[in-house]
Coordinates of C-alpha atoms in Angstrom, one line a residue:
Chain A
X1 CA -4.5 10.3 159.3
X2 CA -6.9 12.8 157.9
X3 CA -9.9 11.9 155.7
X4 CA -9.6 12.5 152.0
X5 CA -11.1 15.8 151.0
X6 CA -14.2 15.7 148.9
X7 CA -12.8 18.3 146.6
X8 CA -9.2 19.6 146.4
X9 CA -8.0 22.4 144.1
X10 CA -4.4 23.0 143.4
X11 CA -3.4 26.3 141.6
X12 CA -6.3 25.9 139.1
X13 CA -6.1 28.3 136.1
X14 CA -8.7 28.9 133.5
X15 CA -8.9 31.3 130.7
X16 CA -11.6 32.3 128.1
X17 CA -9.7 33.3 125.1
X18 CA -7.2 36.0 126.3
X19 CA -9.2 36.6 129.6
X20 CA -7.8 34.6 132.5
X21 CA -10.7 34.1 134.9
X22 CA -9.1 31.9 137.4
X23 CA -5.7 32.7 138.3
X24 CA -4.6 29.9 140.6
X25 CA -7.3 28.6 143.0
X26 CA -6.2 26.6 146.0
X27 CA -8.8 25.2 148.4
X28 CA -10.2 22.0 150.0
X29 CA -13.6 21.0 150.7
X30 CA -14.2 18.3 153.3
X31 CA -16.9 15.7 153.1
X32 CA -20.2 16.8 154.7
X33 CA -19.1 20.4 154.6
X34 CA -21.2 23.3 153.4
X35 CA -18.7 25.4 151.6
X36 CA -19.9 28.9 150.4
X37 CA -18.2 31.1 147.8
X38 CA -19.0 34.7 147.6
X39 CA -17.6 37.6 145.4
X40 CA -18.5 40.2 143.0
X41 CA -19.7 39.2 139.5
X42 CA -16.9 38.3 137.2
X43 CA -14.7 37.1 140.0
X44 CA -14.5 33.5 138.6
X45 CA -16.6 31.8 141.3
X46 CA -19.2 30.3 139.0
X47 CA -16.4 29.2 136.6
X48 CA -14.7 27.5 139.3
X49 CA -17.8 25.7 140.2
X50 CA -18.3 24.5 136.6
X51 CA -14.7 23.3 136.6
X52 CA -15.5 20.8 139.4
X53 CA -17.8 18.8 137.1
X54 CA -15.8 19.5 134.1
X55 CA -18.5 21.7 132.4
X56 CA -15.3 23.9 132.0
X57 CA -11.9 22.5 131.2
X58 CA -9.1 23.8 133.4
X59 CA -6.0 25.1 131.7
X60 CA -3.4 24.5 134.4
X61 CA -3.3 23.1 138.0
X62 CA -5.0 20.0 139.3
X63 CA -8.5 19.5 140.6
X64 CA -9.7 16.3 142.5
X65 CA -13.1 15.1 143.5
X66 CA -12.1 12.5 146.3
X67 CA -9.3 10.6 144.8
X68 CA -10.0 11.2 141.1
X69 CA -8.7 13.9 138.9
X70 CA -11.5 15.8 137.2
X71 CA -11.5 15.2 133.5
X72 CA -8.1 13.6 133.3
X73 CA -6.2 10.5 134.2
X74 CA -2.6 10.3 135.2
X75 CA -0.5 7.6 133.7
X76 CA 3.1 7.2 132.7
X77 CA 3.9 10.7 133.9
X78 CA 1.4 12.1 131.5
X79 CA -2.1 13.5 131.7
X80 CA -4.6 11.8 129.5
X81 CA -7.9 13.3 128.7
X82 CA -10.9 11.3 129.7
X83 CA -13.4 10.0 127.1
X84 CA -16.8 11.5 127.0
X85 CA -18.4 8.5 128.6
X86 CA -15.7 8.6 131.5
X87 CA -16.5 12.3 132.0
X88 CA -20.2 11.6 132.1
X89 CA -19.6 8.8 134.7
X90 CA -17.7 11.2 136.9
X91 CA -20.5 13.7 136.7
X92 CA -23.1 11.1 138.0
X93 CA -21.9 11.5 141.5
X94 CA -21.9 15.4 141.4
X95 CA -25.4 17.1 141.4
X96 CA -25.6 20.6 140.1
X97 CA -28.3 23.3 140.5
X98 CA -28.2 26.2 138.1
X99 CA -29.1 29.9 138.5
X100 CA -31.7 29.5 135.8
X101 CA -33.0 26.2 136.9
X102 CA -32.7 24.6 133.4
X103 CA -35.7 22.1 134.0
X104 CA -36.5 20.1 130.9
X105 CA -39.7 22.1 129.8
X106 CA -41.2 19.1 127.8
X107 CA -41.3 16.9 131.0
X108 CA -43.4 17.0 134.0
X109 CA -41.8 17.6 137.5
X110 CA -41.7 13.9 138.1
X111 CA -40.4 13.1 134.7
X112 CA -37.6 15.7 135.2
X113 CA -36.6 14.0 138.4
X114 CA -36.8 10.5 136.9
X115 CA -34.9 11.1 133.6
X116 CA -31.3 10.7 134.6
X117 CA -31.7 7.7 137.1
X118 CA -33.7 5.9 134.3
X119 CA -31.6 6.7 131.3
X120 CA -28.2 7.1 132.9
X121 CA -28.2 4.5 135.7
X122 CA -30.7 2.3 134.2
X123 CA -32.6 1.8 137.4
X124 CA -35.9 0.2 137.4
X125 CA -39.0 2.5 136.9
X126 CA -40.8 1.5 140.0
X127 CA -37.8 2.4 142.2
X128 CA -37.0 5.5 140.5
X129 CA -40.7 6.7 140.6
X130 CA -40.9 6.1 144.2
X131 CA -37.7 8.0 144.9
X132 CA -38.8 10.9 142.7
X133 CA -42.0 11.3 144.6
X134 CA -40.2 11.1 148.0
X135 CA -37.7 13.7 146.7
X136 CA -40.6 16.1 145.5
X137 CA -42.3 15.5 148.9
X138 CA -39.0 16.5 150.6
X139 CA -38.9 19.9 148.5
X140 CA -42.5 20.3 149.4
X141 CA -43.9 19.9 145.8
X142 CA -45.6 16.3 146.0
X143 CA -48.8 18.1 144.7
X144 CA -47.1 19.4 141.6
X145 CA -45.8 16.0 140.5
X146 CA -47.6 16.0 137.2
X147 CA -47.2 19.7 136.4
X148 CA -44.9 21.1 133.6
X149 CA -42.2 23.5 134.5
X150 CA -43.9 26.5 132.7
X151 CA -46.8 26.1 135.2
X152 CA -44.5 26.4 138.3
X153 CA -43.1 29.5 139.9
X154 CA -39.4 30.3 139.9
X155 CA -39.0 29.0 143.4
X156 CA -40.8 25.9 142.8
X157 CA -38.9 25.2 139.5
X158 CA -35.6 25.5 141.5
X159 CA -36.9 23.1 144.1
X160 CA -37.8 20.6 141.4
X161 CA -34.2 21.2 140.0
X162 CA -32.7 20.3 143.4
X163 CA -34.9 17.2 143.5
X164 CA -33.7 16.2 140.1
X165 CA -30.1 16.6 141.1
X166 CA -30.7 14.6 144.3
X167 CA -32.4 11.7 142.3
X168 CA -28.9 10.6 141.2
X169 CA -28.0 10.2 144.8
X170 CA -24.8 12.4 144.5
X171 CA -22.1 12.6 147.1
X172 CA -21.5 16.4 146.3
X173 CA -23.9 19.1 145.3
X174 CA -22.9 22.2 143.4
X175 CA -25.2 25.3 143.7
X176 CA -24.6 28.1 141.1
X177 CA -26.4 31.1 142.5
X178 CA -29.5 29.1 143.1
X179 CA -31.5 32.0 144.3
X180 CA -30.2 34.9 142.1
X181 CA -33.0 34.5 139.4
X182 CA -35.8 34.4 142.0
X183 CA -38.3 37.0 143.2
X184 CA -37.4 37.9 146.8
X185 CA -40.3 36.2 148.4
X186 CA -39.5 32.9 146.8
X187 CA -36.0 32.8 147.9
X188 CA -36.8 31.5 151.5
X189 CA -38.4 28.3 150.3
X190 CA -35.3 27.4 148.2
X191 CA -32.9 28.1 151.1
X192 CA -35.0 26.1 153.4
X193 CA -34.6 23.1 151.3
X194 CA -30.8 23.7 151.1
X195 CA -30.5 24.1 154.8
X196 CA -32.4 20.7 155.3
X197 CA -29.9 19.2 152.9
X198 CA -26.9 20.6 154.8
X199 CA -28.3 19.2 158.0
X200 CA -28.7 15.8 156.4
X201 CA -24.9 15.9 155.9
X202 CA -24.6 16.6 152.1
X203 CA -21.4 18.1 151.0
X204 CA -22.4 21.3 149.3
X205 CA -20.4 24.0 147.5
X206 CA -22.6 27.1 147.1
X207 CA -21.9 30.1 145.0
X208 CA -24.3 32.6 146.5
X209 CA -25.2 36.2 147.3
X210 CA -27.2 35.1 150.3
X211 CA -24.9 36.2 153.2
X212 CA -27.6 35.1 155.7
X213 CA -27.5 31.6 154.3
X214 CA -23.8 31.5 154.4
X215 CA -23.5 32.6 158.0
X216 CA -26.1 30.3 159.2
X217 CA -25.7 27.1 157.2
X218 CA -22.0 27.5 155.9
X219 CA -19.1 25.6 157.5
X220 CA -16.6 27.4 155.4
X221 CA -16.5 30.6 153.4
X222 CA -14.2 32.0 150.7
X223 CA -14.3 35.5 149.2
X224 CA -13.2 35.5 145.6
X225 CA -12.2 38.4 143.4
X226 CA -10.4 38.9 140.2
X227 CA -9.9 35.2 139.8
X228 CA -8.2 34.5 143.2
X229 CA -9.2 33.4 146.5
X230 CA -8.8 36.7 148.6
X231 CA -9.8 35.5 151.9
X232 CA -11.0 32.2 153.4
X233 CA -12.2 31.3 156.9
X234 CA -15.4 30.5 158.9
X235 CA -18.5 32.4 157.8
X236 CA -18.6 34.1 161.2
X237 CA -15.0 35.3 161.1
X238 CA -15.1 36.3 157.5
X239 CA -18.4 38.1 157.5
X240 CA -17.9 39.5 161.1
X241 CA -14.2 40.6 160.9
X242 CA -12.9 40.6 157.4
X243 CA -9.2 41.1 157.2
X244 CA -8.6 42.0 153.6
X245 CA -9.5 45.6 152.2
X246 CA -11.3 44.0 149.1
X247 CA -13.4 41.8 151.3
X248 CA -14.3 44.7 153.5
X249 CA -15.2 46.8 150.5
X250 CA -17.4 44.0 149.0
X251 CA -19.1 43.3 152.2
X252 CA -19.9 46.9 153.0
X253 CA -21.8 47.0 149.7
X254 CA -23.8 43.8 150.1
X255 CA -24.6 43.5 153.9
Chain B
X1 CA -65.3 55.6 153.4
X2 CA -63.1 54.4 150.5
X3 CA -62.3 50.9 151.9
X4 CA -66.0 50.1 152.1
X5 CA -66.8 51.1 148.6
X6 CA -63.9 49.1 147.3
X7 CA -64.8 46.1 149.3
X8 CA -68.4 46.0 148.1
X9 CA -68.8 47.2 144.6
X10 CA -72.7 47.1 144.7
X11 CA -72.6 49.9 147.3
X12 CA -70.3 52.2 145.2
X13 CA -71.7 54.5 142.6
X14 CA -70.7 52.8 139.5
X15 CA -70.8 55.2 136.6
X16 CA -73.0 54.4 133.7
X17 CA -71.5 52.0 131.1
X18 CA -70.0 53.9 128.0
X19 CA -72.2 53.9 124.9
X20 CA -70.3 55.5 122.2
X21 CA -70.7 55.7 118.4
X22 CA -68.5 53.0 116.9
X23 CA -65.7 54.0 114.4
X24 CA -67.0 53.6 110.8
X25 CA -65.0 51.5 108.5
X26 CA -66.0 52.5 104.9
X27 CA -62.9 50.9 103.6
X28 CA -64.3 47.4 104.6
X29 CA -67.4 48.0 102.6
X30 CA -65.5 49.0 99.5
X31 CA -63.1 46.0 99.8
X32 CA -66.2 43.7 100.3
X33 CA -67.8 45.0 97.2
X34 CA -64.7 44.6 95.1
X35 CA -64.2 41.0 96.2
X36 CA -67.8 40.1 95.7
X37 CA -67.7 41.5 92.2
X38 CA -64.6 39.6 91.3
X39 CA -65.9 36.4 92.8
X40 CA -69.2 36.8 90.9
X41 CA -67.2 37.2 87.6
X42 CA -65.1 34.1 88.3
X43 CA -68.2 31.9 89.1
X44 CA -70.1 33.2 86.1
X45 CA -67.1 32.3 84.0
X46 CA -66.8 28.9 85.5
X47 CA -70.4 28.2 84.9
X48 CA -70.8 29.6 81.4
X49 CA -67.4 28.9 79.8
X50 CA -67.8 25.3 78.4
X51 CA -64.0 24.9 78.1
X52 CA -63.7 24.4 81.7
X53 CA -65.3 21.0 80.9
X54 CA -66.6 20.2 84.4
X55 CA -68.5 17.1 83.0
X56 CA -65.3 15.9 81.5
X57 CA -63.5 16.5 84.8
X58 CA -66.1 14.7 86.8
X59 CA -65.9 11.8 84.5
X60 CA -62.2 11.3 85.0
X61 CA -61.6 12.6 88.6
X62 CA -62.4 9.2 90.2
X63 CA -61.3 7.0 87.4
X64 CA -59.0 4.1 88.2
X65 CA -56.0 5.7 86.4
X66 CA -56.3 9.0 88.3
X67 CA -57.0 7.4 91.7
X68 CA -53.9 5.2 91.0
X69 CA -51.9 8.4 90.2
X70 CA -53.2 10.0 93.5
X71 CA -52.1 7.0 95.4
X72 CA -48.6 6.9 93.8
X73 CA -48.3 10.7 94.5
X74 CA -49.1 10.1 98.2
X75 CA -46.6 7.2 98.5
X76 CA -43.9 9.3 96.8
X77 CA -44.5 12.2 99.0
X78 CA -44.5 10.2 102.3
X79 CA -41.7 8.0 101.4
X80 CA -39.3 10.7 100.2
X81 CA -40.3 12.9 103.2
X82 CA -39.4 10.0 105.5
X83 CA -36.1 9.5 103.7
X84 CA -35.5 13.4 103.8
X85 CA -36.3 13.7 107.6
X86 CA -34.1 10.8 108.6
X87 CA -31.3 11.9 106.5
X88 CA -31.9 15.5 107.7
X89 CA -31.4 14.5 111.3
X90 CA -28.4 12.6 110.6
X91 CA -26.8 15.4 108.4
X92 CA -27.8 18.1 111.0
X93 CA -26.0 16.0 113.9
X94 CA -23.1 15.5 111.6
X95 CA -22.9 19.2 110.8
X96 CA -22.8 20.0 114.5
X97 CA -20.3 17.2 115.3
X98 CA -17.0 18.2 116.9
X99 CA -15.3 16.0 114.4
X100 CA -14.2 18.5 111.5
X101 CA -14.3 15.9 108.8
X102 CA -17.7 14.6 109.6
X103 CA -19.0 18.2 109.8
X104 CA -17.5 19.2 106.5
X105 CA -18.8 16.1 104.7
X106 CA -22.3 17.0 105.8
X107 CA -21.7 20.5 104.5
X108 CA -20.5 19.2 101.2
X109 CA -23.5 17.1 100.8
X110 CA -25.9 20.0 101.5
X111 CA -24.0 22.3 99.2
X112 CA -24.3 19.8 96.2
X113 CA -27.9 18.6 96.8
X114 CA -29.4 22.1 97.7
X115 CA -27.3 23.8 94.9
X116 CA -28.6 21.8 91.9
X117 CA -32.2 21.6 90.6
X118 CA -34.2 18.7 91.8
X119 CA -35.5 17.9 88.3
X120 CA -31.9 17.5 87.1
X121 CA -31.2 15.2 90.0
X122 CA -34.3 13.3 89.3
X123 CA -33.3 12.7 85.7
X124 CA -29.8 11.7 86.7
X125 CA -31.0 9.2 89.2
X126 CA -33.4 7.8 86.6
X127 CA -30.6 7.5 84.1
X128 CA -27.9 6.2 86.4
X129 CA -27.3 3.4 84.1
X130 CA -25.7 5.7 81.6
X131 CA -23.0 6.6 84.1
X132 CA -22.6 3.3 85.8
X133 CA -24.1 0.5 83.7
X134 CA -23.1 -2.1 86.3
X135 CA -23.4 -1.8 90.0
X136 CA -21.4 -4.2 92.4
X137 CA -20.9 -4.7 96.1
X138 CA -17.4 -5.8 97.2
X139 CA -14.1 -4.5 98.7
X140 CA -13.2 -1.0 97.5
X141 CA -10.7 -1.5 94.6
X142 CA -10.8 -5.1 95.3
X143 CA -13.0 -8.1 94.2
X144 CA -16.8 -7.7 94.0
X145 CA -19.2 -10.2 95.7
X146 CA -22.2 -9.4 93.8
X147 CA -23.0 -7.2 90.7
X148 CA -25.8 -6.5 88.3
X149 CA -27.5 -4.3 85.8
X150 CA -28.1 -0.7 87.2
X151 CA -31.5 -0.6 85.7
X152 CA -32.4 -3.8 87.4
X153 CA -31.0 -2.7 90.8
X154 CA -32.4 0.9 90.6
X155 CA -35.9 0.7 89.1
X156 CA -37.8 3.9 88.4
X157 CA -39.6 3.9 91.7
X158 CA -36.3 3.8 93.7
X159 CA -34.7 6.3 91.3
X160 CA -37.6 8.9 91.9
X161 CA -37.4 8.2 95.7
X162 CA -33.8 8.7 95.8
X163 CA -34.0 11.8 93.7
X164 CA -36.7 13.4 95.8
X165 CA -35.5 12.1 99.2
X166 CA -31.7 12.8 99.0
X167 CA -32.5 16.3 97.8
X168 CA -35.1 16.8 100.7
X169 CA -32.5 15.6 103.1
X170 CA -30.3 18.7 102.3
X171 CA -33.2 21.0 103.2
X172 CA -34.3 19.1 106.2
X173 CA -30.7 19.1 107.5
X174 CA -30.8 22.9 107.6
X175 CA -34.2 22.8 109.2
X176 CA -33.2 20.3 111.9
X177 CA -29.9 22.2 112.5
X178 CA -31.9 25.4 113.2
X179 CA -34.2 23.5 115.6
X180 CA -31.2 22.1 117.6
X181 CA -29.5 25.4 117.8
X182 CA -32.7 27.0 119.0
X183 CA -32.7 25.0 122.2
X184 CA -31.2 26.8 125.3
X185 CA -27.6 25.8 126.0
X186 CA -28.6 25.4 129.6
X187 CA -30.6 22.3 128.6
X188 CA -27.5 20.6 127.4
X189 CA -25.5 21.7 130.4
X190 CA -28.2 20.4 132.8
X191 CA -28.3 17.0 131.0
X192 CA -24.5 16.9 131.0
X193 CA -24.4 17.7 134.7
X194 CA -26.7 14.6 135.3
X195 CA -24.2 12.4 133.5
X196 CA -26.2 12.0 130.3
X197 CA -24.2 11.1 127.2
X198 CA -24.1 13.5 124.1
X199 CA -26.4 11.2 122.1
X200 CA -28.9 10.6 125.0
X201 CA -29.1 14.3 125.5
X202 CA -29.8 14.9 121.8
X203 CA -32.4 12.2 121.7
X204 CA -34.2 12.8 125.0
X205 CA -33.7 16.5 125.7
X206 CA -32.6 18.5 122.7
X207 CA -34.6 17.0 119.7
X208 CA -38.0 17.0 121.6
X209 CA -37.6 20.6 122.3
X210 CA -36.2 21.4 118.8
X211 CA -39.4 19.8 117.4
X212 CA -41.4 22.9 118.2
X213 CA -39.0 24.7 115.7
X214 CA -38.7 21.9 113.2
X215 CA -42.3 20.9 112.7
X216 CA -43.7 24.0 111.2
X217 CA -41.2 24.2 108.3
X218 CA -41.3 20.5 107.8
X219 CA -45.0 20.8 107.3
X220 CA -44.3 23.3 104.6
X221 CA -41.8 20.9 103.1
X222 CA -44.3 18.1 103.1
X223 CA -46.7 20.3 101.2
X224 CA -44.0 21.5 98.9
X225 CA -42.9 17.8 98.4
X226 CA -46.5 16.8 97.5
X227 CA -46.3 19.3 94.4
X228 CA -42.6 18.5 93.6
X229 CA -43.5 14.8 93.0
X230 CA -45.2 16.1 89.8
X231 CA -41.8 16.6 88.4
X232 CA -41.4 12.8 88.4
X233 CA -43.9 12.9 85.4
X234 CA -40.8 14.1 83.4
X235 CA -38.6 11.2 84.5
X236 CA -41.0 9.7 83.4
X237 CA -42.8 8.0 86.3
X238 CA -46.6 7.3 86.5
X239 CA -47.7 9.6 89.3
X240 CA -50.8 12.0 89.2
X241 CA -49.6 14.5 86.6
X242 CA -48.4 11.8 84.3
X243 CA -51.7 9.9 84.5
X244 CA -53.4 13.2 83.8
X245 CA -51.2 13.9 80.8
X246 CA -52.1 10.4 79.5
X247 CA -55.6 11.2 79.5
X248 CA -55.5 14.6 77.8
X249 CA -53.1 13.4 75.1
X250 CA -55.9 10.9 74.2
X251 CA -58.9 13.3 74.7
X252 CA -57.3 16.6 74.0
X253 CA -59.1 18.1 77.1
X254 CA -55.9 19.7 78.3
X255 CA -57.3 22.5 80.5
X256 CA -60.1 20.5 82.2
X257 CA -57.7 17.6 83.1
X258 CA -55.1 20.1 84.4
X259 CA -57.7 21.8 86.5
X260 CA -58.9 18.4 87.8
X261 CA -55.3 17.5 88.7
X262 CA -54.9 20.9 90.5
X263 CA -58.1 20.3 92.5
X264 CA -56.7 16.9 93.6
X265 CA -53.5 18.4 94.6
X266 CA -55.3 21.2 96.6
X267 CA -57.4 18.5 98.3
X268 CA -54.3 16.6 99.3
X269 CA -52.4 19.7 100.6
X270 CA -55.5 20.8 102.6
X271 CA -55.6 17.4 104.4
X272 CA -51.8 17.8 105.1
X273 CA -52.5 21.3 106.6
X274 CA -55.0 19.9 109.0
X275 CA -52.4 17.2 110.1
X276 CA -49.9 19.8 110.5
X277 CA -52.0 21.9 112.9
X278 CA -52.4 18.9 115.3
X279 CA -48.7 17.8 115.2
X280 CA -47.7 21.5 116.0
X281 CA -50.2 21.5 118.8
X282 CA -48.6 18.4 120.2
X283 CA -45.1 19.7 120.3
X284 CA -46.2 23.0 121.9
X285 CA -46.7 20.9 125.2
X286 CA -44.7 22.5 128.0
X287 CA -44.0 25.5 126.1
X288 CA -47.3 27.3 126.5
X289 CA -49.3 27.2 129.7
X290 CA -52.7 26.5 128.1
X291 CA -53.1 25.0 124.6
X292 CA -55.8 26.7 122.5
X293 CA -58.9 24.5 121.9
X294 CA -58.9 22.6 118.6
X295 CA -61.8 23.4 116.1
X296 CA -63.4 20.1 117.0
X297 CA -63.2 20.9 120.8
X298 CA -64.7 24.4 120.1
X299 CA -67.6 22.8 118.0
X300 CA -68.4 20.5 120.9
X301 CA -68.4 23.2 123.5
X302 CA -70.8 25.2 121.2
X303 CA -73.1 22.2 120.8
X304 CA -73.0 21.5 124.5
X305 CA -74.0 25.2 125.2
X306 CA -76.8 25.2 122.7

């Protein structure tokens, strides 16, 4: 018996208006795996990531997180859309880190981290505060606890954003190009935090341009282009010995 | 060696500081002279023209009737702004609702209340009894549980508050909507990804950030409302202008009384402007790295230095 995959995608399609950005995505992410997605811009990799927590609605196919369909419920041979509150409940277990951080600018770092556990889970303030400070310590920003996002560097903001997502104690973390908006010298700190997270056994799906991170920390790697998965494999195999022409062409430009 | 000189500026040969002849601004002197001349003419007129009736003004400015009018004007201003702001938030949220009926209902409300003169609305509310002599609460098209005379249920104060507040709600709705739309979409997405509900996101994440855009025009609206309350004098309702008119119909000192009322309005709007400054500053938190000092803080620093 094989364990249930954390994420399973079957023939997922998604269009924006007339443009089809996902043309049938099939893949599986196992629990505890660091799953990296690379590909040129416009390949649909970010859109696919956003489908996993239902920030985008899929048009066709099926998408599961563990045993639950994302955004829908099956009953009587039909698909039923989930209510807003049910979608919100699904998202609680899935952390997401955005390219542009999206920290709440009117709250301090600690308040950012505490907001969701307090308001969404209704946990006690003392417990949440303790956890927030522990998490800020873990991302190396214990001394910035009472600082507003505008006073932090991009790399520091992204690390607070990671702490904010972790505060909900998710079982899956989605990273949407977490280092693409950062100055080169700040990328390392964020990747270090992500590597640490991977070592702790977190299931992570990472859309990235950081081939070094994918090679060292990744367990699986897919190359997407034109809305389809062109090639999948272990990072070492895919980066070291790409089979497909499009993969070769892409890698020759970024490596 | 260049590295030595850049490391120790005292050793480098620093050129003499520039001492240049400053640019002349003859225009400023001309403008200053004109302004001074006009100001002198105005002061002279105010002092010598007996018809300003300064003594008369001083006599009535703090009389019981006028102070009562001032009090009523302030009550009307804040109560109708409160109605307007609350209604504006509700209408703005309705307009942005995914439910098309709710959104259109809000649009219709704004269309009607923004598209008709507030004076007309005030008079209609004040004379509601002419349209509905009786008001009742009950099942629509069914029996009524309670009913009564319209003039008893909607006294003049309530009519004026409804007139001003419901009209203001339409304007505030547009201001709040602009504020909500000004908040980056990434904020809503981040909140959604954390599992926050639409309402919690609005209340905790979007509205606090929208405040920075909402507050300045709301300050304007409040100042504007303070003056708009004077329309209630024609309903008629006994606010500041009405009280002022009461006095001059007796004494025939029309201009002195109107100037006195204007000075009262000016004083009240000035106080509101100070309040607005501090509220705006409060909501700039997190948006700017360092808030500028308040006038009071600047004064304290100057005193400490001296």
